[in-house]
Amino acid sequence: KAGVTQTPRYLIKTRGQQVTLSCSPISGHRSVSWYQQTPGQGLQFLFEYFSETQRNKGNFPGRFSGRQFSNSRSEMNVSTLELGDSALYLCASSGGREGAYNEQFFGPGTRLTVL
Amino acid sequence: AQSVAQPEDQVNVAEGNPLTVKCTYSVSGNPYLFWYVQYPNRGLQFLLKYITGDNLVKGSYGFEAEFNKSQTSFHLKKPSALVSDSALYFCAVKISTNAGKSTFGDGTTLTVKP
């Protein structure tokens, strides 16, 4: 099976712009989660989508949003970018019988730099 | 609320020696515990997990971890370290009511010297 793919891999934006990141989960996986990884804050949970519905949400401002399509692909949007949004954004999918006991499979990430 | 602590930012061991990377957790209810490894400029790779049953779980690349409920710990171990084990290791916890949310520790950089 193909792994989790994320596009683009690298992105450079300026403050105030918006950005959309894309994630394609492993075939058959219905849960897609997004994380922000920074040196100072570590790995922070953004949100999780399951069967096109947001099931969990982390403590991020409303500028961060996402959605999931019927084929389980997911997009994450950040509006009005700030310098502090510079980070590696990781997407993870999990499948099988849905449950917290499932491990997550991570994509390579999108490296966002805000200038 | 759920949290994970990895008390050591850095662990250094010599090749061939045993290694331990420490992890403690705090959750309400039963935890599902995971270890992931991250190589430079890559996403995280799953190593092993504890769900229930035997406290000693075995995973990929010769790694194992021991779940200790009384000490709320889930330390990662390997009997004989390899230089190629050098990477960033994350411990994570999930609970049944938040199936898609992993809470991660801050990570421990493991360096194995020849």
PDB file of C-alpha atoms in Angstrom:
ATOM      1  CA  LYS A   1       0.000   0.000   0.000  1.00  0.00           C
ATOM      2  CA  ALA A   2       1.133   3.520  -0.668  1.00  0.00           C
ATOM      3  CA  GLY A   3       1.877   5.563   2.427  1.00  0.00           C
ATOM      4  CA  VAL A   4       0.458   8.869   3.526  1.00  0.00           C
ATOM      5  CA  THR A   5       1.288  11.602   1.060  1.00  0.00           C
ATOM      6  CA  GLN A   6       1.353  15.322   1.679  1.00  0.00           C
ATOM      7  CA  THR A   7       1.586  18.164  -0.788  1.00  0.00           C
ATOM      8  CA  PRO A   8       3.335  20.434  -1.149  1.00  0.00           C
ATOM      9  CA  ARG A   9       6.471  19.405   0.733  1.00  0.00           C
ATOM     10  CA  TYR A  10       7.745  22.945   1.087  1.00  0.00           C
ATOM     11  CA  LEU A  11       5.947  26.255   1.104  1.00  0.00           C
ATOM     12  CA  ILE A  12       7.045  29.845   1.592  1.00  0.00           C
ATOM     13  CA  LYS A  13       4.421  32.493   2.303  1.00  0.00           C
ATOM     14  CA  THR A  14       4.320  36.010   3.678  1.00  0.00           C
ATOM     15  CA  ARG A  15       2.427  37.284   6.678  1.00  0.00           C
ATOM     16  CA  GLY A  16      -1.251  37.827   6.062  1.00  0.00           C
ATOM     17  CA  GLN A  17      -1.525  35.301   3.255  1.00  0.00           C
ATOM     18  CA  GLN A  18      -3.437  32.063   3.486  1.00  0.00           C
ATOM     19  CA  VAL A  19      -2.315  28.551   2.696  1.00  0.00           C
ATOM     20  CA  THR A  20      -3.881  25.173   1.973  1.00  0.00           C
ATOM     21  CA  LEU A  21      -2.107  21.911   2.667  1.00  0.00           C
ATOM     22  CA  SER A  22      -3.232  18.562   1.330  1.00  0.00           C
ATOM     23  CA  CYS A  23      -3.039  15.047   2.711  1.00  0.00           C
ATOM     24  CA  SER A  24      -3.913  11.722   1.117  1.00  0.00           C
ATOM     25  CA  PRO A  25      -4.237   8.933   3.691  1.00  0.00           C
ATOM     26  CA  ILE A  26      -3.449   5.289   3.248  1.00  0.00           C
ATOM     27  CA  SER A  27      -6.135   3.623   1.180  1.00  0.00           C
ATOM     28  CA  GLY A  28      -8.987   2.467   3.394  1.00  0.00           C
ATOM     29  CA  HIS A  29      -8.106   4.717   6.324  1.00  0.00           C
ATOM     30  CA  ARG A  30     -10.956   6.957   7.388  1.00  0.00           C
ATOM     31  CA  SER A  31      -9.305   8.897  10.198  1.00  0.00           C
ATOM     32  CA  VAL A  32      -6.975  11.768   9.321  1.00  0.00           C
ATOM     33  CA  SER A  33      -5.261  13.866  11.986  1.00  0.00           C
ATOM     34  CA  TRP A  34      -3.137  16.979  11.642  1.00  0.00           C
ATOM     35  CA  TYR A  35      -0.244  18.034  13.866  1.00  0.00           C
ATOM     36  CA  GLN A  36       2.008  21.064  14.038  1.00  0.00           C
ATOM     37  CA  GLN A  37       5.644  20.401  14.880  1.00  0.00           C
ATOM     38  CA  THR A  38       7.926  23.211  16.027  1.00  0.00           C
ATOM     39  CA  PRO A  39      11.204  23.161  17.954  1.00  0.00           C
ATOM     40  CA  GLY A  40       9.719  25.111  20.822  1.00  0.00           C
ATOM     41  CA  GLN A  41       6.275  23.528  21.174  1.00  0.00           C
ATOM     42  CA  GLY A  42       6.956  20.019  19.961  1.00  0.00           C
ATOM     43  CA  LEU A  43       4.108  18.101  18.357  1.00  0.00           C
ATOM     44  CA  GLN A  44       0.747  19.755  18.857  1.00  0.00           C
ATOM     45  CA  PHE A  45      -2.570  18.240  17.804  1.00  0.00           C
ATOM     46  CA  LEU A  46      -4.614  20.429  15.473  1.00  0.00           C
ATOM     47  CA  PHE A  47      -7.689  18.363  14.601  1.00  0.00           C
ATOM     48  CA  GLU A  48      -8.923  15.018  13.437  1.00  0.00           C
ATOM     49  CA  TYR A  49     -11.439  14.130  10.766  1.00  0.00           C
ATOM     50  CA  PHE A  50     -13.292  10.868  10.492  1.00  0.00           C
ATOM     51  CA  SER A  51     -15.704  10.122   7.659  1.00  0.00           C
ATOM     52  CA  GLU A  52     -15.835  13.810   6.663  1.00  0.00           C
ATOM     53  CA  THR A  53     -16.649  15.008  10.192  1.00  0.00           C
ATOM     54  CA  GLN A  54     -14.346  16.788  12.593  1.00  0.00           C
ATOM     55  CA  ARG A  55     -14.153  14.469  15.557  1.00  0.00           C
ATOM     56  CA  ASN A  56     -11.498  16.144  17.703  1.00  0.00           C
ATOM     57  CA  LYS A  57     -10.032  19.607  17.857  1.00  0.00           C
ATOM     58  CA  GLY A  58      -6.903  20.952  19.539  1.00  0.00           C
ATOM     59  CA  ASN A  59      -6.273  24.367  21.053  1.00  0.00           C
ATOM     60  CA  PHE A  60      -5.529  26.391  17.970  1.00  0.00           C
ATOM     61  CA  PRO A  61      -7.173  29.636  16.851  1.00  0.00           C
ATOM     62  CA  GLY A  62      -9.959  29.665  14.308  1.00  0.00           C
ATOM     63  CA  ARG A  63      -7.480  30.650  11.585  1.00  0.00           C
ATOM     64  CA  PHE A  64      -6.670  26.957  11.405  1.00  0.00           C
ATOM     65  CA  SER A  65      -9.354  24.923   9.720  1.00  0.00           C
ATOM     66  CA  GLY A  66      -9.688  21.710   7.827  1.00  0.00           C
ATOM     67  CA  ARG A  67     -11.971  19.440   5.949  1.00  0.00           C
ATOM     68  CA  GLN A  68     -12.168  15.911   4.705  1.00  0.00           C
ATOM     69  CA  PHE A  69     -13.587  14.691   1.438  1.00  0.00           C
ATOM     70  CA  SER A  70     -15.584  11.575   0.690  1.00  0.00           C
ATOM     71  CA  ASN A  71     -12.422   9.773  -0.474  1.00  0.00           C
ATOM     72  CA  SER A  72     -10.848  10.534   2.945  1.00  0.00           C
ATOM     73  CA  ARG A  73      -8.379  13.020   1.513  1.00  0.00           C
ATOM     74  CA  SER A  74      -8.011  15.994   3.809  1.00  0.00           C
ATOM     75  CA  GLU A  75      -7.013  19.608   3.499  1.00  0.00           C
ATOM     76  CA  MET A  76      -5.852  22.024   6.135  1.00  0.00           C
ATOM     77  CA  ASN A  77      -6.169  25.771   5.713  1.00  0.00           C
ATOM     78  CA  VAL A  78      -4.439  28.532   7.617  1.00  0.00           C
ATOM     79  CA  SER A  79      -5.669  32.059   7.025  1.00  0.00           C
ATOM     80  CA  THR A  80      -3.961  35.345   7.859  1.00  0.00           C
ATOM     81  CA  LEU A  81      -0.580  33.724   8.348  1.00  0.00           C
ATOM     82  CA  GLU A  82       1.634  34.821  11.216  1.00  0.00           C
ATOM     83  CA  LEU A  83       5.378  34.350  11.650  1.00  0.00           C
ATOM     84  CA  GLY A  84       4.672  31.860  14.430  1.00  0.00           C
ATOM     85  CA  ASP A  85       2.858  29.573  12.017  1.00  0.00           C
ATOM     86  CA  SER A  86       6.194  28.539  10.535  1.00  0.00           C
ATOM     87  CA  ALA A  87       6.380  24.843  11.276  1.00  0.00           C
ATOM     88  CA  LEU A  88       6.341  21.325   9.936  1.00  0.00           C
ATOM     89  CA  TYR A  89       2.738  20.235   9.471  1.00  0.00           C
ATOM     90  CA  LEU A  90       2.238  16.513   9.727  1.00  0.00           C
ATOM     91  CA  CYS A  91      -0.734  14.518   8.601  1.00  0.00           C
ATOM     92  CA  ALA A  92      -1.448  11.071  10.019  1.00  0.00           C
ATOM     93  CA  SER A  93      -3.999   8.445   9.119  1.00  0.00           C
ATOM     94  CA  SER A  94      -5.258   5.398  10.927  1.00  0.00           C
ATOM     95  CA  GLY A  95      -7.593   2.659   9.932  1.00  0.00           C
ATOM     96  CA  GLY A  96      -8.801  -0.786  10.521  1.00  0.00           C
ATOM     97  CA  ARG A  97     -11.474  -0.939  13.142  1.00  0.00           C
ATOM     98  CA  GLU A  98     -11.613   2.568  14.469  1.00  0.00           C
ATOM     99  CA  GLY A  99     -10.325   2.900  17.966  1.00  0.00           C
ATOM    100  CA  ALA A 100      -7.704   4.573  20.075  1.00  0.00           C
ATOM    101  CA  TYR A 101      -5.633   1.396  19.974  1.00  0.00           C
ATOM    102  CA  ASN A 102      -4.729   2.014  16.324  1.00  0.00           C
ATOM    103  CA  GLU A 103      -1.324   3.470  15.601  1.00  0.00           C
ATOM    104  CA  GLN A 104      -1.075   6.420  13.276  1.00  0.00           C
ATOM    105  CA  PHE A 105       0.794   6.472   9.977  1.00  0.00           C
ATOM    106  CA  PHE A 106       2.467   9.779   9.271  1.00  0.00           C
ATOM    107  CA  GLY A 107       3.221  11.551   6.049  1.00  0.00           C
ATOM    108  CA  PRO A 108       6.550  13.299   5.430  1.00  0.00           C
ATOM    109  CA  GLY A 109       5.099  16.664   6.334  1.00  0.00           C
ATOM    110  CA  THR A 110       4.793  20.078   4.733  1.00  0.00           C
ATOM    111  CA  ARG A 111       7.429  22.568   5.807  1.00  0.00           C
ATOM    112  CA  LEU A 112       5.758  26.001   5.960  1.00  0.00           C
ATOM    113  CA  THR A 113       7.896  29.102   6.245  1.00  0.00           C
ATOM    114  CA  VAL A 114       6.185  32.436   6.869  1.00  0.00           C
ATOM    115  CA  LEU A 115       8.245  35.537   6.058  1.00  0.00           C
TER     116      LEU A 115
ATOM    117  CA  ALA B   1      -6.609  15.671  30.208  1.00  0.00           C
ATOM    118  CA  GLN B   2      -3.734  13.564  28.983  1.00  0.00           C
ATOM    119  CA  SER B   3      -0.025  14.312  29.074  1.00  0.00           C
ATOM    120  CA  VAL B   4       3.295  12.653  28.386  1.00  0.00           C
ATOM    121  CA  ALA B   5       6.715  13.444  29.804  1.00  0.00           C
ATOM    122  CA  GLN B   6      10.045  12.429  28.380  1.00  0.00           C
ATOM    123  CA  PRO B   7      12.463  13.577  31.052  1.00  0.00           C
ATOM    124  CA  GLU B   8      15.597  13.355  28.936  1.00  0.00           C
ATOM    125  CA  ASP B   9      16.154  15.619  25.944  1.00  0.00           C
ATOM    126  CA  GLN B  10      19.187  13.621  24.937  1.00  0.00           C
ATOM    127  CA  VAL B  11      20.409  10.063  25.487  1.00  0.00           C
ATOM    128  CA  ASN B  12      23.895   9.005  24.453  1.00  0.00           C
ATOM    129  CA  VAL B  13      25.007   5.373  24.318  1.00  0.00           C
ATOM    130  CA  ALA B  14      27.825   3.432  22.763  1.00  0.00           C
ATOM    131  CA  GLU B  15      27.110   0.984  19.984  1.00  0.00           C
ATOM    132  CA  GLY B  16      26.449  -2.475  21.358  1.00  0.00           C
ATOM    133  CA  ASN B  17      25.317  -1.207  24.757  1.00  0.00           C
ATOM    134  CA  PRO B  18      21.721  -1.406  25.940  1.00  0.00           C
ATOM    135  CA  LEU B  19      19.607   1.716  25.627  1.00  0.00           C
ATOM    136  CA  THR B  20      16.618   3.075  27.517  1.00  0.00           C
ATOM    137  CA  VAL B  21      14.492   6.059  26.583  1.00  0.00           C
ATOM    138  CA  LYS B  22      12.138   7.072  29.367  1.00  0.00           C
ATOM    139  CA  CYS B  23       8.480   8.022  29.192  1.00  0.00           C
ATOM    140  CA  THR B  24       5.836   8.694  31.832  1.00  0.00           C
ATOM    141  CA  TYR B  25       2.204   9.524  31.193  1.00  0.00           C
ATOM    142  CA  SER B  26      -0.874  10.915  32.853  1.00  0.00           C
ATOM    143  CA  VAL B  27      -4.423  10.099  31.723  1.00  0.00           C
ATOM    144  CA  SER B  28      -7.876   9.607  33.115  1.00  0.00           C
ATOM    145  CA  GLY B  29      -8.766   6.028  32.352  1.00  0.00           C
ATOM    146  CA  ASN B  30      -6.880   3.352  30.490  1.00  0.00           C
ATOM    147  CA  PRO B  31      -4.023   4.538  28.297  1.00  0.00           C
ATOM    148  CA  TYR B  32      -3.012   3.370  24.873  1.00  0.00           C
ATOM    149  CA  LEU B  33       0.719   3.995  24.616  1.00  0.00           C
ATOM    150  CA  PHE B  34       2.896   4.312  21.543  1.00  0.00           C
ATOM    151  CA  TRP B  35       6.483   4.917  20.545  1.00  0.00           C
ATOM    152  CA  TYR B  36       7.395   6.616  17.290  1.00  0.00           C
ATOM    153  CA  VAL B  37      10.758   7.438  15.728  1.00  0.00           C
ATOM    154  CA  GLN B  38      11.553  10.407  13.512  1.00  0.00           C
ATOM    155  CA  TYR B  39      14.544  10.638  11.211  1.00  0.00           C
ATOM    156  CA  PRO B  40      15.697  14.060   9.899  1.00  0.00           C
ATOM    157  CA  ASN B  41      13.259  15.700   7.498  1.00  0.00           C
ATOM    158  CA  ARG B  42      10.883  12.760   7.732  1.00  0.00           C
ATOM    159  CA  GLY B  43       7.536  12.039   9.306  1.00  0.00           C
ATOM    160  CA  LEU B  44       7.116   9.792  12.318  1.00  0.00           C
ATOM    161  CA  GLN B  45       7.360   6.015  12.047  1.00  0.00           C
ATOM    162  CA  PHE B  46       5.486   3.703  14.394  1.00  0.00           C
ATOM    163  CA  LEU B  47       7.693   1.432  16.535  1.00  0.00           C
ATOM    164  CA  LEU B  48       5.402  -0.311  18.997  1.00  0.00           C
ATOM    165  CA  LYS B  49       2.318   0.047  21.170  1.00  0.00           C
ATOM    166  CA  TYR B  50       0.770  -1.125  24.396  1.00  0.00           C
ATOM    167  CA  ILE B  51      -2.954  -1.730  24.376  1.00  0.00           C
ATOM    168  CA  THR B  52      -3.571  -4.406  26.973  1.00  0.00           C
ATOM    169  CA  GLY B  53      -2.152  -7.713  28.134  1.00  0.00           C
ATOM    170  CA  ASP B  54       1.551  -8.412  28.554  1.00  0.00           C
ATOM    171  CA  ASN B  55       3.421  -5.491  30.026  1.00  0.00           C
ATOM    172  CA  LEU B  56       6.421  -6.137  27.784  1.00  0.00           C
ATOM    173  CA  VAL B  57       5.725  -5.364  24.153  1.00  0.00           C
ATOM    174  CA  LYS B  58       8.042  -5.951  21.239  1.00  0.00           C
ATOM    175  CA  GLY B  59       8.217  -3.846  18.124  1.00  0.00           C
ATOM    176  CA  SER B  60      10.194  -3.002  15.043  1.00  0.00           C
ATOM    177  CA  TYR B  61      13.995  -3.032  14.732  1.00  0.00           C
ATOM    178  CA  GLY B  62      14.519  -4.966  17.968  1.00  0.00           C
ATOM    179  CA  PHE B  63      12.909  -2.370  20.215  1.00  0.00           C
ATOM    180  CA  GLU B  64      10.717  -3.263  23.149  1.00  0.00           C
ATOM    181  CA  ALA B  65       8.931  -1.325  25.846  1.00  0.00           C
ATOM    182  CA  GLU B  66       7.705  -2.113  29.317  1.00  0.00           C
ATOM    183  CA  PHE B  67       4.392  -0.810  30.595  1.00  0.00           C
ATOM    184  CA  ASN B  68       4.322  -0.139  34.334  1.00  0.00           C
ATOM    185  CA  LYS B  69       0.904   0.904  35.556  1.00  0.00           C
ATOM    186  CA  SER B  70       1.930   1.728  39.123  1.00  0.00           C
ATOM    187  CA  GLN B  71       4.710   4.008  37.929  1.00  0.00           C
ATOM    188  CA  THR B  72       2.706   5.251  34.916  1.00  0.00           C
ATOM    189  CA  SER B  73       5.718   4.601  32.736  1.00  0.00           C
ATOM    190  CA  PHE B  74       6.355   3.142  29.306  1.00  0.00           C
ATOM    191  CA  HIS B  75      10.110   3.084  28.781  1.00  0.00           C
ATOM    192  CA  LEU B  76      11.591   2.131  25.421  1.00  0.00           C
ATOM    193  CA  LYS B  77      14.473  -0.321  25.447  1.00  0.00           C
ATOM    194  CA  LYS B  78      16.842  -2.162  23.168  1.00  0.00           C
ATOM    195  CA  PRO B  79      19.415  -4.720  24.317  1.00  0.00           C
ATOM    196  CA  SER B  80      22.131  -3.689  21.864  1.00  0.00           C
ATOM    197  CA  ALA B  81      22.152  -0.250  20.235  1.00  0.00           C
ATOM    198  CA  LEU B  82      23.144   0.390  16.634  1.00  0.00           C
ATOM    199  CA  VAL B  83      24.525   3.606  15.165  1.00  0.00           C
ATOM    200  CA  SER B  84      21.530   3.563  12.811  1.00  0.00           C
ATOM    201  CA  ASP B  85      19.207   3.834  15.840  1.00  0.00           C
ATOM    202  CA  SER B  86      20.286   7.464  16.221  1.00  0.00           C
ATOM    203  CA  ALA B  87      17.110   9.525  15.779  1.00  0.00           C
ATOM    204  CA  LEU B  88      14.408  11.462  17.624  1.00  0.00           C
ATOM    205  CA  TYR B  89      12.029   9.298  19.641  1.00  0.00           C
ATOM    206  CA  PHE B  90       8.534  10.255  20.716  1.00  0.00           C
ATOM    207  CA  CYS B  91       6.288   8.639  23.267  1.00  0.00           C
ATOM    208  CA  ALA B  92       2.552   9.182  22.769  1.00  0.00           C
ATOM    209  CA  VAL B  93      -0.687   8.391  24.558  1.00  0.00           C
ATOM    210  CA  LYS B  94      -4.275   8.106  23.435  1.00  0.00           C
ATOM    211  CA  ILE B  95      -7.493   7.423  25.304  1.00  0.00           C
ATOM    212  CA  SER B  96     -10.589   5.680  24.071  1.00  0.00           C
ATOM    213  CA  THR B  97     -12.720   8.823  23.891  1.00  0.00           C
ATOM    214  CA  ASN B  98     -10.198  10.584  21.627  1.00  0.00           C
ATOM    215  CA  ALA B  99      -9.285   7.909  19.133  1.00  0.00           C
ATOM    216  CA  GLY B 100      -7.646  10.223  16.607  1.00  0.00           C
ATOM    217  CA  LYS B 101      -5.719  12.421  19.010  1.00  0.00           C
ATOM    218  CA  SER B 102      -2.245  11.451  20.110  1.00  0.00           C
ATOM    219  CA  THR B 103      -0.615  13.482  22.843  1.00  0.00           C
ATOM    220  CA  PHE B 104       3.149  13.436  22.408  1.00  0.00           C
ATOM    221  CA  GLY B 105       6.078  13.946  24.701  1.00  0.00           C
ATOM    222  CA  ASP B 106       8.683  16.511  23.733  1.00  0.00           C
ATOM    223  CA  GLY B 107      10.918  13.866  22.216  1.00  0.00           C
ATOM    224  CA  THR B 108      14.291  12.400  23.124  1.00  0.00           C
ATOM    225  CA  THR B 109      17.264  12.556  20.784  1.00  0.00           C
ATOM    226  CA  LEU B 110      19.119   9.281  20.856  1.00  0.00           C
ATOM    227  CA  THR B 111      22.737   9.313  19.721  1.00  0.00           C
ATOM    228  CA  VAL B 112      24.568   6.019  19.369  1.00  0.00           C
ATOM    229  CA  LYS B 113      28.308   6.404  18.989  1.00  0.00           C
ATOM    230  CA  PRO B 114      30.511   3.807  17.288  1.00  0.00           C
TER     231      PRO B 114
END
